[in-house]
Amino acid sequence: MLLPGLWCVMESYGHECGEARTVDAVDKPKVVLGVSGGIAAYKACELLRRLTESGHDVRVVPTDAALHFVGAATWSALSGNPVSTEVWDSVHEVPHVRIGQHADVVVVAPATADMLAKAAHGLADDLLTNTLLTARCPVVFAPAMHTEMWEHPATQENVATLRRRGALVIEPAVGRLTGVDTGKGRFPDPAEIFEYVRRVLARGAAAAAPDLAGKHVVVSAGGTREPLDPVRFLGNRSSGKQGYALARTAAARGARVTLLSANAALPDPAGVDVVRVGTAVQLREAALKAAADADAVVMAAAVADFRPETYATGKIKKKDGQEPAPVALVRNPDILAELSADRPRLGQVVVGFAAETDDVLANGRAKLARKGCDLLVVNEVGERKTFGSEENEAVILGADGSESPVPYGPKEALADRIWDEVVRRVGPTVNAG
Ligand SMILES: Cc1cc2nc3c(=O)[nH]c(=O)nc-3n(C[C@H](O)[C@H](O)[C@H](O)COP(=O)(O)O)c2cc1C
């Protein structure tokens, strides 16, 4: 059976629409990878590789400028599909309309300042811009450019326009740019853009109307470390994977995300503003600051209840014939209770986590009441779930008495269920003060 429609229309570019692209290709999610003319075009090769190797049928649509950086042969060989920049090839197949119509997601990576401007204004002077106008699927832009270009009011207004229309525009990363410059505008890690696209595809048609668009969400992840001396600390087993899954899924639902990362050794999710903290006291400070204009705060980090009363500035030494001195502990601030009690915004939703070993639901209900948050995600500590695992299983308890069990599955599935509950509760964005 041949692939219907236009996914493999351009025989003139040497690809045969024959037996090799049969039932398999029909079932594969169809991704259009638009590549515009930025220096980061070479990084899009890795994104393409990840997409094809994970079973996506990818049609690369570069701009003429993009071909100055990476040639059509590379895109065609890596994607296994024909490549064209303009609307005049295989006109009988009307590629300027069909490529967009048949896509499950369109990803423009890198998106130049020029491409954002064209897309915001609906220009259609090449195959990619035509495709953007005909796509009815979710559209993702991964901008990359110099900081000055990114910060220019024209670019910012174009980004705002695209977001208002439902496009997902990934915030660029901060870091090394072309040449010796550093700043905001860097192309995010292709592996993380891939994860972002995977989340968007997982949401299907819902991703075309991002339900967290225009919302600022704060997520904490990882585990605090309370130092005893310059080489030792009291810590916990939290890997940060659940919090990072929450940040990644919120970004793919259109939110502006601040991730408060406590000692997690994980790559920064694409489009997420990562603030690194070490101790509970630092996490409190960062959380209160970020929460000031947040629509929702999800505290997934494991926060130490206690910290050593004193910090030894030199390494505590073992002394012959002497027993170690006991470690005196003091209470850490209760960040979740404080965030729940003093909300800087009306309608702000506060979510806590509880990891329990026994009487899971009863302990969870008691904690929810004690902390005063809106939702509490209770998970049982166990093998293959919670700490360090890729999977989790939980019950989301609501202050309204609701109880939503989430079966064993990827942490991202639990994250999406938590955001579903948040979306249901989050009010219009109104300042409390
Ligand atoms: C070496 C070089 C690197 C460039 N890098 C970028 C970039 O990273 N981001 C950007 O927006 N424009 C960049 N440009 C400018 C674009 O190539 C230029 O605006 C072009 O018209 C974009 O066309 P397109 O949007 O149709 O691909 C670069 C240009 C050159 C010569």
CSV table of C-alpha atoms and ligand atoms in Angstrom, one decimal:
chain,number,residue,atom,x,y,z
A,1,MET,CA,0.0,0.0,0.0
A,2,LEU,CA,1.4,3.4,-0.9
A,3,LEU,CA,1.5,6.3,1.4
A,4,PRO,CA,-1.6,8.3,0.6
A,5,GLY,CA,-1.4,12.0,-0.2
A,6,LEU,CA,1.7,14.0,-0.3
A,7,TRP,CA,4.2,12.8,2.3
A,8,CYS,CA,6.4,11.4,-0.5
A,9,VAL,CA,5.5,13.6,-3.4
A,10,MET,CA,8.8,14.9,-4.8
A,11,GLU,CA,10.1,12.1,-6.9
A,12,SER,CA,12.1,14.7,-8.7
A,13,TYR,CA,14.4,14.8,-5.6
A,14,GLY,CA,15.1,11.1,-6.1
A,15,HIS,CA,12.9,9.4,-3.6
A,16,GLU,CA,10.7,6.6,-4.9
A,17,CYS,CA,7.2,6.4,-3.4
A,18,GLY,CA,7.3,2.6,-3.5
A,19,GLU,CA,7.2,-0.5,-1.5
A,20,ALA,CA,9.9,0.7,1.0
A,21,ARG,CA,7.5,3.3,2.3
A,22,THR,CA,4.5,1.1,3.0
A,23,VAL,CA,2.2,0.3,6.0
A,24,ASP,CA,4.9,1.2,8.4
A,25,ALA,CA,5.2,4.8,7.2
A,26,VAL,CA,1.4,5.2,7.3
A,27,ASP,CA,1.4,4.4,11.0
A,28,LYS,CA,4.3,6.6,11.9
A,29,PRO,CA,3.6,10.0,13.4
A,30,LYS,CA,4.3,12.6,10.7
A,31,VAL,CA,6.7,15.4,11.7
A,32,VAL,CA,7.5,18.3,9.5
A,33,LEU,CA,10.9,19.6,10.6
A,34,GLY,CA,11.2,23.2,9.3
A,35,VAL,CA,14.8,24.5,9.3
A,36,SER,CA,15.5,28.1,8.9
A,37,GLY,CA,18.8,29.8,8.3
A,38,GLY,CA,20.5,30.0,11.6
A,39,ILE,CA,23.9,28.7,12.6
A,40,ALA,CA,22.2,26.1,14.8
A,41,ALA,CA,20.9,24.4,11.7
A,42,TYR,CA,23.6,21.7,12.1
A,43,LYS,CA,22.1,20.9,15.6
A,44,ALA,CA,18.8,20.1,13.9
A,45,CYS,CA,20.5,17.1,12.3
A,46,GLU,CA,20.6,15.5,15.8
A,47,LEU,CA,17.0,16.3,16.4
A,48,LEU,CA,16.1,14.8,13.0
A,49,ARG,CA,18.2,11.7,13.9
A,50,ARG,CA,16.4,11.2,17.2
A,51,LEU,CA,13.0,11.7,15.5
A,52,THR,CA,13.6,9.1,12.8
A,53,GLU,CA,15.2,6.6,15.1
A,54,SER,CA,12.3,6.7,17.4
A,55,GLY,CA,9.8,5.9,14.6
A,56,HIS,CA,8.7,9.2,13.2
A,57,ASP,CA,8.3,9.9,9.6
A,58,VAL,CA,10.1,13.2,9.1
A,59,ARG,CA,9.7,15.6,6.2
A,60,VAL,CA,12.5,18.2,6.4
A,61,VAL,CA,11.5,21.6,4.9
A,62,PRO,CA,14.5,23.9,5.0
A,63,THR,CA,14.6,27.5,3.8
A,64,ASP,CA,17.1,28.6,1.2
A,65,ALA,CA,19.1,30.3,3.9
A,66,ALA,CA,19.2,27.0,5.9
A,67,LEU,CA,20.8,25.3,2.9
A,68,HIS,CA,23.8,27.6,3.3
A,69,PHE,CA,24.5,25.9,6.6
A,70,VAL,CA,23.5,22.3,5.9
A,71,GLY,CA,22.9,20.9,2.4
A,72,ALA,CA,19.7,19.3,1.0
A,73,ALA,CA,21.6,16.0,0.7
A,74,THR,CA,22.1,15.7,4.4
A,75,TRP,CA,18.4,16.4,5.2
A,76,SER,CA,17.3,14.0,2.5
A,77,ALA,CA,19.6,11.2,3.5
A,78,LEU,CA,18.9,11.5,7.2
A,79,SER,CA,15.1,11.7,6.8
A,80,GLY,CA,14.7,9.3,3.9
A,81,ASN,CA,12.4,11.8,2.3
A,82,PRO,CA,12.7,14.3,-0.5
A,83,VAL,CA,13.7,17.9,0.3
A,84,SER,CA,12.7,21.1,-1.3
A,85,THR,CA,12.6,24.7,-0.3
A,86,GLU,CA,10.1,26.1,-2.7
A,87,VAL,CA,6.5,25.6,-3.9
A,88,TRP,CA,7.4,25.0,-7.5
A,89,ASP,CA,8.6,21.4,-7.3
A,90,SER,CA,6.0,18.6,-8.1
A,91,VAL,CA,3.3,21.2,-8.4
A,92,HIS,CA,0.7,18.6,-9.5
A,93,GLU,CA,0.9,17.3,-5.9
A,94,VAL,CA,0.4,20.8,-4.4
A,95,PRO,CA,3.0,20.3,-1.8
A,96,HIS,CA,2.6,23.9,-0.4
A,97,VAL,CA,-0.8,22.7,0.9
A,98,ARG,CA,-0.5,19.0,1.5
A,99,ILE,CA,2.7,18.8,3.6
A,100,GLY,CA,1.1,21.0,6.3
A,101,GLN,CA,-2.3,19.3,6.0
A,102,HIS,CA,-0.9,15.8,6.6
A,103,ALA,CA,1.5,16.7,9.5
A,104,ASP,CA,0.9,15.6,13.1
A,105,VAL,CA,3.3,18.3,14.3
A,106,VAL,CA,5.4,21.0,12.6
A,107,VAL,CA,8.6,21.9,14.4
A,108,VAL,CA,10.7,24.8,13.2
A,109,ALA,CA,14.2,24.3,14.6
A,110,PRO,CA,16.1,26.5,14.5
A,111,ALA,CA,13.6,29.4,14.0
A,112,THR,CA,15.3,32.6,12.9
A,113,ALA,CA,14.1,36.0,13.8
A,114,ASP,CA,13.2,36.3,10.1
A,115,MET,CA,11.1,33.1,10.2
A,116,LEU,CA,9.3,34.2,13.4
A,117,ALA,CA,8.4,37.5,11.7
A,118,LYS,CA,7.2,35.8,8.6
A,119,ALA,CA,5.1,33.3,10.5
A,120,ALA,CA,3.6,36.0,12.8
A,121,HIS,CA,2.6,38.1,9.7
A,122,GLY,CA,1.4,35.1,7.6
A,123,LEU,CA,3.9,35.5,4.8
A,124,ALA,CA,4.0,32.6,2.4
A,125,ASP,CA,7.0,33.0,0.0
A,126,ASP,CA,8.6,29.6,0.3
A,127,LEU,CA,7.6,26.0,1.1
A,128,LEU,CA,8.1,26.3,4.8
A,129,THR,CA,6.0,29.5,5.3
A,130,ASN,CA,3.2,28.0,3.1
A,131,THR,CA,3.3,24.8,5.3
A,132,LEU,CA,3.0,26.9,8.4
A,133,LEU,CA,-0.2,28.4,7.1
A,134,THR,CA,-1.8,25.1,6.1
A,135,ALA,CA,-0.9,23.1,9.2
A,136,ARG,CA,-3.8,22.5,11.6
A,137,CYS,CA,-1.7,20.4,13.9
A,138,PRO,CA,0.4,21.7,16.8
A,139,VAL,CA,3.2,24.0,15.6
A,140,VAL,CA,6.4,24.4,17.7
A,141,PHE,CA,9.1,27.0,17.1
A,142,ALA,CA,12.6,26.6,18.7
A,143,PRO,CA,14.1,30.1,18.1
A,144,ALA,CA,17.9,30.6,18.1
A,145,MET,CA,19.6,33.9,17.5
A,146,HIS,CA,21.8,36.5,19.1
A,147,THR,CA,20.5,38.0,22.3
A,148,GLU,CA,20.0,41.4,20.7
A,149,MET,CA,17.8,39.9,18.0
A,150,TRP,CA,15.8,37.9,20.5
A,151,GLU,CA,15.3,40.8,22.8
A,152,HIS,CA,14.3,43.3,20.1
A,153,PRO,CA,10.7,44.4,20.6
A,154,ALA,CA,9.9,43.3,17.0
A,155,THR,CA,10.9,39.7,17.7
A,156,GLN,CA,9.2,39.7,21.1
A,157,GLU,CA,6.0,41.0,19.6
A,158,ASN,CA,6.1,38.3,16.9
A,159,VAL,CA,6.6,35.7,19.5
A,160,ALA,CA,3.7,37.0,21.6
A,161,THR,CA,1.5,37.0,18.4
A,162,LEU,CA,2.5,33.4,17.6
A,163,ARG,CA,1.8,32.3,21.2
A,164,ARG,CA,-1.6,34.1,21.2
A,165,ARG,CA,-2.5,32.1,18.2
A,166,GLY,CA,-1.7,28.8,19.9
A,167,ALA,CA,1.8,28.2,18.6
A,168,LEU,CA,4.3,26.7,21.1
A,169,VAL,CA,7.4,28.9,21.1
A,170,ILE,CA,10.3,27.4,23.2
A,171,GLU,CA,12.2,29.9,25.1
A,172,PRO,CA,15.9,29.9,23.9
A,173,ALA,CA,18.5,28.8,26.3
A,174,VAL,CA,21.2,31.0,27.9
A,175,GLY,CA,24.8,30.2,26.9
A,176,ARG,CA,27.4,30.4,24.3
A,177,LEU,CA,26.2,31.9,21.0
A,178,THR,CA,28.0,32.1,17.6
A,179,GLY,CA,31.6,33.4,18.1
A,180,VAL,CA,32.6,34.5,21.6
A,181,ASP,CA,29.2,35.9,22.7
A,182,THR,CA,27.2,34.5,25.5
A,183,GLY,CA,23.6,35.3,26.4
A,184,LYS,CA,20.0,34.3,25.8
A,185,GLY,CA,19.3,33.0,22.3
A,186,ARG,CA,21.1,29.7,22.3
A,187,PHE,CA,19.4,26.7,20.6
A,188,PRO,CA,18.3,24.3,23.4
A,189,ASP,CA,19.8,20.9,23.6
A,190,PRO,CA,18.4,18.9,20.6
A,191,ALA,CA,17.7,15.9,22.9
A,192,GLU,CA,15.5,18.2,25.0
A,193,ILE,CA,13.7,19.6,22.0
A,194,PHE,CA,13.1,16.0,21.0
A,195,GLU,CA,11.6,15.4,24.4
A,196,TYR,CA,9.4,18.5,24.0
A,197,VAL,CA,8.1,17.3,20.6
A,198,ARG,CA,7.4,13.9,22.0
A,199,ARG,CA,5.3,15.4,24.8
A,200,VAL,CA,3.4,17.6,22.2
A,201,LEU,CA,2.7,14.5,20.0
A,202,ALA,CA,1.6,12.5,23.1
A,203,ARG,CA,-1.0,15.2,23.8
A,204,GLY,CA,-2.4,14.8,20.2
A,205,ALA,CA,-4.9,17.4,19.0
A,206,ALA,CA,-5.1,19.0,22.5
A,207,ALA,CA,-1.6,20.3,22.0
A,208,ALA,CA,-2.9,22.6,19.3
A,209,ALA,CA,-4.7,24.6,22.0
A,210,PRO,CA,-2.1,24.7,24.8
A,211,ASP,CA,-4.1,24.9,28.0
A,212,LEU,CA,-1.3,26.4,30.1
A,213,ALA,CA,-0.5,29.2,27.6
A,214,GLY,CA,-0.1,32.5,29.3
A,215,LYS,CA,0.4,30.9,32.7
A,216,HIS,CA,3.5,31.0,34.8
A,217,VAL,CA,4.1,27.8,36.8
A,218,VAL,CA,6.8,27.1,39.3
A,219,VAL,CA,8.0,23.6,39.9
A,220,SER,CA,10.5,22.4,42.5
A,221,ALA,CA,12.5,19.2,41.8
A,222,GLY,CA,15.3,17.1,43.4
A,223,GLY,CA,16.3,17.0,47.0
A,224,THR,CA,17.8,19.6,49.3
A,225,ARG,CA,21.2,19.0,50.9
A,226,GLU,CA,21.9,20.3,54.3
A,227,PRO,CA,25.6,20.8,54.8
A,228,LEU,CA,27.4,19.5,57.9
A,229,ASP,CA,30.9,20.6,56.9
A,230,PRO,CA,32.5,21.4,53.5
A,231,VAL,CA,32.4,17.7,52.4
A,232,ARG,CA,29.3,16.2,54.0
A,233,PHE,CA,25.6,16.9,54.0
A,234,LEU,CA,22.3,15.4,55.1
A,235,GLY,CA,20.3,14.6,51.9
A,236,ASN,CA,17.7,12.3,50.5
A,237,ARG,CA,17.2,10.0,47.5
A,238,SER,CA,15.1,12.2,45.3
A,239,SER,CA,16.5,12.2,41.7
A,240,GLY,CA,14.4,15.1,40.5
A,241,LYS,CA,12.9,13.1,37.6
A,242,GLN,CA,9.3,13.7,38.7
A,243,GLY,CA,9.8,17.5,39.0
A,244,TYR,CA,11.6,17.6,35.7
A,245,ALA,CA,8.8,15.6,34.1
A,246,LEU,CA,6.4,18.2,35.5
A,247,ALA,CA,8.5,21.1,34.1
A,248,ARG,CA,8.8,19.4,30.6
A,249,THR,CA,5.1,18.6,30.4
A,250,ALA,CA,4.0,22.1,31.5
A,251,ALA,CA,6.3,23.7,28.9
A,252,ALA,CA,4.8,21.5,26.2
A,253,ARG,CA,1.3,22.7,27.3
A,254,GLY,CA,2.4,26.3,26.7
A,255,ALA,CA,3.4,27.5,30.2
A,256,ARG,CA,6.2,29.7,31.2
A,257,VAL,CA,8.0,27.4,33.6
A,258,THR,CA,10.4,28.2,36.4
A,259,LEU,CA,12.1,25.0,37.7
A,260,LEU,CA,13.7,25.2,41.1
A,261,SER,CA,16.3,22.4,40.9
A,262,ALA,CA,17.7,21.1,44.1
A,263,ASN,CA,20.8,19.1,43.3
A,264,ALA,CA,19.3,17.2,40.4
A,265,ALA,CA,21.9,15.9,37.9
A,266,LEU,CA,19.5,16.1,34.9
A,267,PRO,CA,19.7,18.2,31.6
A,268,ASP,CA,17.7,21.4,31.5
A,269,PRO,CA,14.4,20.8,29.8
A,270,ALA,CA,13.9,22.9,26.7
A,271,GLY,CA,12.3,26.3,27.2
A,272,VAL,CA,12.4,26.1,31.0
A,273,ASP,CA,14.0,28.7,33.2
A,274,VAL,CA,16.1,26.7,35.7
A,275,VAL,CA,17.1,28.1,39.1
A,276,ARG,CA,19.6,26.0,41.0
A,277,VAL,CA,19.3,25.8,44.8
A,278,GLY,CA,21.1,23.7,47.4
A,279,THR,CA,19.5,23.8,50.8
A,280,ALA,CA,15.9,24.1,52.1
A,281,VAL,CA,16.5,27.7,53.1
A,282,GLN,CA,17.7,28.6,49.6
A,283,LEU,CA,14.7,26.7,48.1
A,284,ARG,CA,12.3,28.7,50.3
A,285,GLU,CA,13.9,32.0,49.1
A,286,ALA,CA,13.7,31.0,45.4
A,287,ALA,CA,10.2,29.6,45.8
A,288,LEU,CA,8.8,32.8,47.4
A,289,LYS,CA,10.4,34.9,44.7
A,290,ALA,CA,9.2,32.8,41.8
A,291,ALA,CA,5.7,32.4,43.3
A,292,ALA,CA,5.1,36.1,43.4
A,293,ASP,CA,3.6,36.1,39.8
A,294,ALA,CA,2.9,32.4,39.5
A,295,ASP,CA,-0.5,30.9,38.6
A,296,ALA,CA,0.5,27.5,40.1
A,297,VAL,CA,3.3,26.2,42.3
A,298,VAL,CA,4.1,22.5,42.4
A,299,MET,CA,6.5,21.5,45.1
A,300,ALA,CA,7.8,18.1,44.0
A,301,ALA,CA,11.3,18.5,45.6
A,302,ALA,CA,12.0,16.5,48.7
A,303,VAL,CA,12.8,19.1,51.3
A,304,ALA,CA,14.8,18.2,54.4
A,305,ASP,CA,12.7,18.7,57.6
A,306,PHE,CA,15.8,19.4,59.6
A,307,ARG,CA,19.3,20.7,59.1
A,308,PRO,CA,22.4,20.5,61.3
A,309,GLU,CA,22.3,23.3,63.9
A,310,THR,CA,25.9,24.2,63.2
A,311,TYR,CA,28.1,24.1,60.1
A,312,ALA,CA,31.7,23.2,60.6
A,313,THR,CA,33.8,25.4,58.3
A,314,GLY,CA,36.6,22.8,58.3
A,315,LYS,CA,36.2,19.0,57.7
A,316,ILE,CA,35.1,17.2,60.9
A,317,LYS,CA,37.9,14.9,61.7
A,318,LYS,CA,37.9,11.4,63.3
A,319,LYS,CA,39.8,11.6,66.6
A,320,ASP,CA,41.6,8.6,68.1
A,321,GLY,CA,39.8,7.1,71.1
A,322,GLN,CA,36.9,9.7,70.9
A,323,GLU,CA,33.3,9.0,70.0
A,324,PRO,CA,31.8,11.3,67.4
A,325,ALA,CA,29.9,14.3,68.8
A,326,PRO,CA,26.1,14.0,68.2
A,327,VAL,CA,24.7,16.1,65.4
A,328,ALA,CA,22.1,18.6,66.7
A,329,LEU,CA,19.4,19.4,64.3
A,330,VAL,CA,17.0,22.3,63.9
A,331,ARG,CA,13.8,22.5,61.9
A,332,ASN,CA,13.8,23.8,58.4
A,333,PRO,CA,11.1,26.2,57.2
A,334,ASP,CA,7.9,24.6,56.1
A,335,ILE,CA,7.9,25.9,52.5
A,336,LEU,CA,4.7,24.2,51.4
A,337,ALA,CA,2.7,25.5,54.4
A,338,GLU,CA,4.0,29.0,53.9
A,339,LEU,CA,3.3,29.1,50.2
A,340,SER,CA,-0.2,27.8,50.8
A,341,ALA,CA,-1.0,30.3,53.6
A,342,ASP,CA,0.5,33.4,52.0
A,343,ARG,CA,-0.6,33.4,48.4
A,344,PRO,CA,0.6,36.5,46.5
A,345,ARG,CA,-2.1,35.9,43.8
A,346,LEU,CA,-5.8,35.2,44.0
A,347,GLY,CA,-6.5,31.9,42.4
A,348,GLN,CA,-3.0,30.6,42.7
A,349,VAL,CA,-3.0,26.8,42.9
A,350,VAL,CA,-0.5,25.2,45.3
A,351,VAL,CA,0.4,21.5,44.9
A,352,GLY,CA,2.4,19.4,47.4
A,353,PHE,CA,3.9,15.9,47.3
A,354,ALA,CA,4.1,13.3,49.9
A,355,ALA,CA,6.2,10.1,49.8
A,356,GLU,CA,4.8,7.7,52.3
A,357,THR,CA,5.8,4.1,53.3
A,358,ASP,CA,2.6,3.1,55.2
A,359,ASP,CA,-1.0,4.3,55.7
A,360,VAL,CA,-0.4,6.2,52.5
A,361,LEU,CA,-3.8,7.7,51.9
A,362,ALA,CA,-4.6,8.5,55.6
A,363,ASN,CA,-1.2,10.2,56.0
A,364,GLY,CA,-1.7,12.0,52.7
A,365,ARG,CA,-5.1,13.4,53.8
A,366,ALA,CA,-3.7,14.5,57.1
A,367,LYS,CA,-0.7,16.2,55.4
A,368,LEU,CA,-3.1,18.0,52.9
A,369,ALA,CA,-5.1,19.4,55.7
A,370,ARG,CA,-2.0,20.4,57.7
A,371,LYS,CA,-0.3,22.2,54.8
A,372,GLY,CA,-3.4,23.9,53.4
A,373,CYS,CA,-2.5,23.3,49.8
A,374,ASP,CA,-5.1,22.6,47.0
A,375,LEU,CA,-3.7,19.3,45.8
A,376,LEU,CA,-1.4,16.7,47.3
A,377,VAL,CA,0.2,14.0,45.2
A,378,VAL,CA,0.7,11.0,47.4
A,379,ASN,CA,3.1,8.2,46.3
A,380,GLU,CA,4.2,5.2,48.1
A,381,VAL,CA,7.9,4.7,48.3
A,382,GLY,CA,8.7,1.3,46.8
A,383,GLU,CA,10.7,-0.6,44.3
A,384,ARG,CA,10.6,0.6,40.7
A,385,LYS,CA,8.7,3.8,41.7
A,386,THR,CA,9.2,7.1,43.3
A,387,PHE,CA,12.9,7.8,44.0
A,388,GLY,CA,15.2,7.5,40.9
A,389,SER,CA,12.7,5.5,38.8
A,390,GLU,CA,11.3,6.5,35.4
A,391,GLU,CA,7.9,5.4,36.6
A,392,ASN,CA,5.5,6.3,39.4
A,393,GLU,CA,2.1,5.6,40.7
A,394,ALA,CA,0.2,8.0,42.9
A,395,VAL,CA,-3.1,9.3,44.1
A,396,ILE,CA,-3.9,13.0,43.6
A,397,LEU,CA,-5.9,14.2,46.6
A,398,GLY,CA,-7.9,17.4,46.4
A,399,ALA,CA,-8.7,19.8,49.2
A,400,ASP,CA,-12.3,19.5,47.9
A,401,GLY,CA,-12.3,15.8,48.9
A,402,SER,CA,-11.5,14.5,45.4
A,403,GLU,CA,-9.3,11.5,45.0
A,404,SER,CA,-7.8,10.6,41.6
A,405,PRO,CA,-5.7,7.5,41.4
A,406,VAL,CA,-3.0,7.5,38.6
A,407,PRO,CA,-1.9,4.0,37.7
A,408,TYR,CA,1.7,2.9,37.4
A,409,GLY,CA,3.3,4.5,34.4
A,410,PRO,CA,5.9,7.1,33.2
A,411,LYS,CA,6.4,10.1,35.4
A,412,GLU,CA,5.3,12.3,32.5
A,413,ALA,CA,1.9,10.6,32.5
A,414,LEU,CA,1.5,11.5,36.2
A,415,ALA,CA,2.8,15.0,35.5
A,416,ASP,CA,0.1,15.5,32.8
A,417,ARG,CA,-2.6,14.3,35.2
A,418,ILE,CA,-1.4,16.8,37.8
A,419,TRP,CA,-1.6,19.6,35.3
A,420,ASP,CA,-5.1,18.5,34.3
A,421,GLU,CA,-6.1,19.0,37.9
A,422,VAL,CA,-4.3,22.3,38.1
A,423,VAL,CA,-5.9,23.6,34.9
A,424,ARG,CA,-9.3,22.7,36.3
A,425,ARG,CA,-8.6,24.9,39.4
A,426,VAL,CA,-6.4,27.7,38.2
A,427,GLY,CA,-8.3,31.0,38.2
A,428,PRO,CA,-7.9,34.0,36.0
A,429,THR,CA,-4.5,35.7,36.6
A,430,VAL,CA,-5.3,38.3,39.3
A,431,ASN,CA,-2.9,39.9,41.8
A,432,ALA,CA,-3.9,39.6,45.4
A,433,GLY,CA,-2.2,42.7,46.7
B,1,LIG,C1,26.8,33.0,9.7
B,1,LIG,C2,25.3,33.4,9.9
B,1,LIG,C3,24.7,33.0,11.0
B,1,LIG,C4,23.4,33.4,11.3
B,1,LIG,N1,22.7,32.9,12.4
B,1,LIG,C5,21.5,33.3,12.6
B,1,LIG,C6,20.8,32.9,13.8
B,1,LIG,O1,21.3,32.1,14.6
B,1,LIG,N2,19.5,33.3,14.0
B,1,LIG,C7,18.9,34.2,13.1
B,1,LIG,O2,17.8,34.5,13.4
B,1,LIG,N3,19.5,34.6,12.0
B,1,LIG,C8,20.8,34.2,11.7
B,1,LIG,N4,21.4,34.6,10.6
B,1,LIG,C9,20.7,35.5,9.7
B,1,LIG,C10,19.7,34.7,8.8
B,1,LIG,O3,20.4,33.8,8.0
B,1,LIG,C11,19.0,35.7,7.9
B,1,LIG,O4,18.1,36.5,8.6
B,1,LIG,C12,18.2,34.9,6.8
B,1,LIG,O5,17.5,35.9,6.0
B,1,LIG,C13,17.2,34.0,7.4
B,1,LIG,O6,16.4,33.4,6.4
B,1,LIG,P1,15.2,32.3,6.7
B,1,LIG,O7,14.5,32.8,7.9
B,1,LIG,O8,14.4,32.3,5.5
B,1,LIG,O9,15.9,31.0,7.0
B,1,LIG,C14,22.7,34.2,10.3
B,1,LIG,C15,23.4,34.6,9.2
B,1,LIG,C16,24.7,34.2,9.0
B,1,LIG,C17,25.4,34.7,7.7
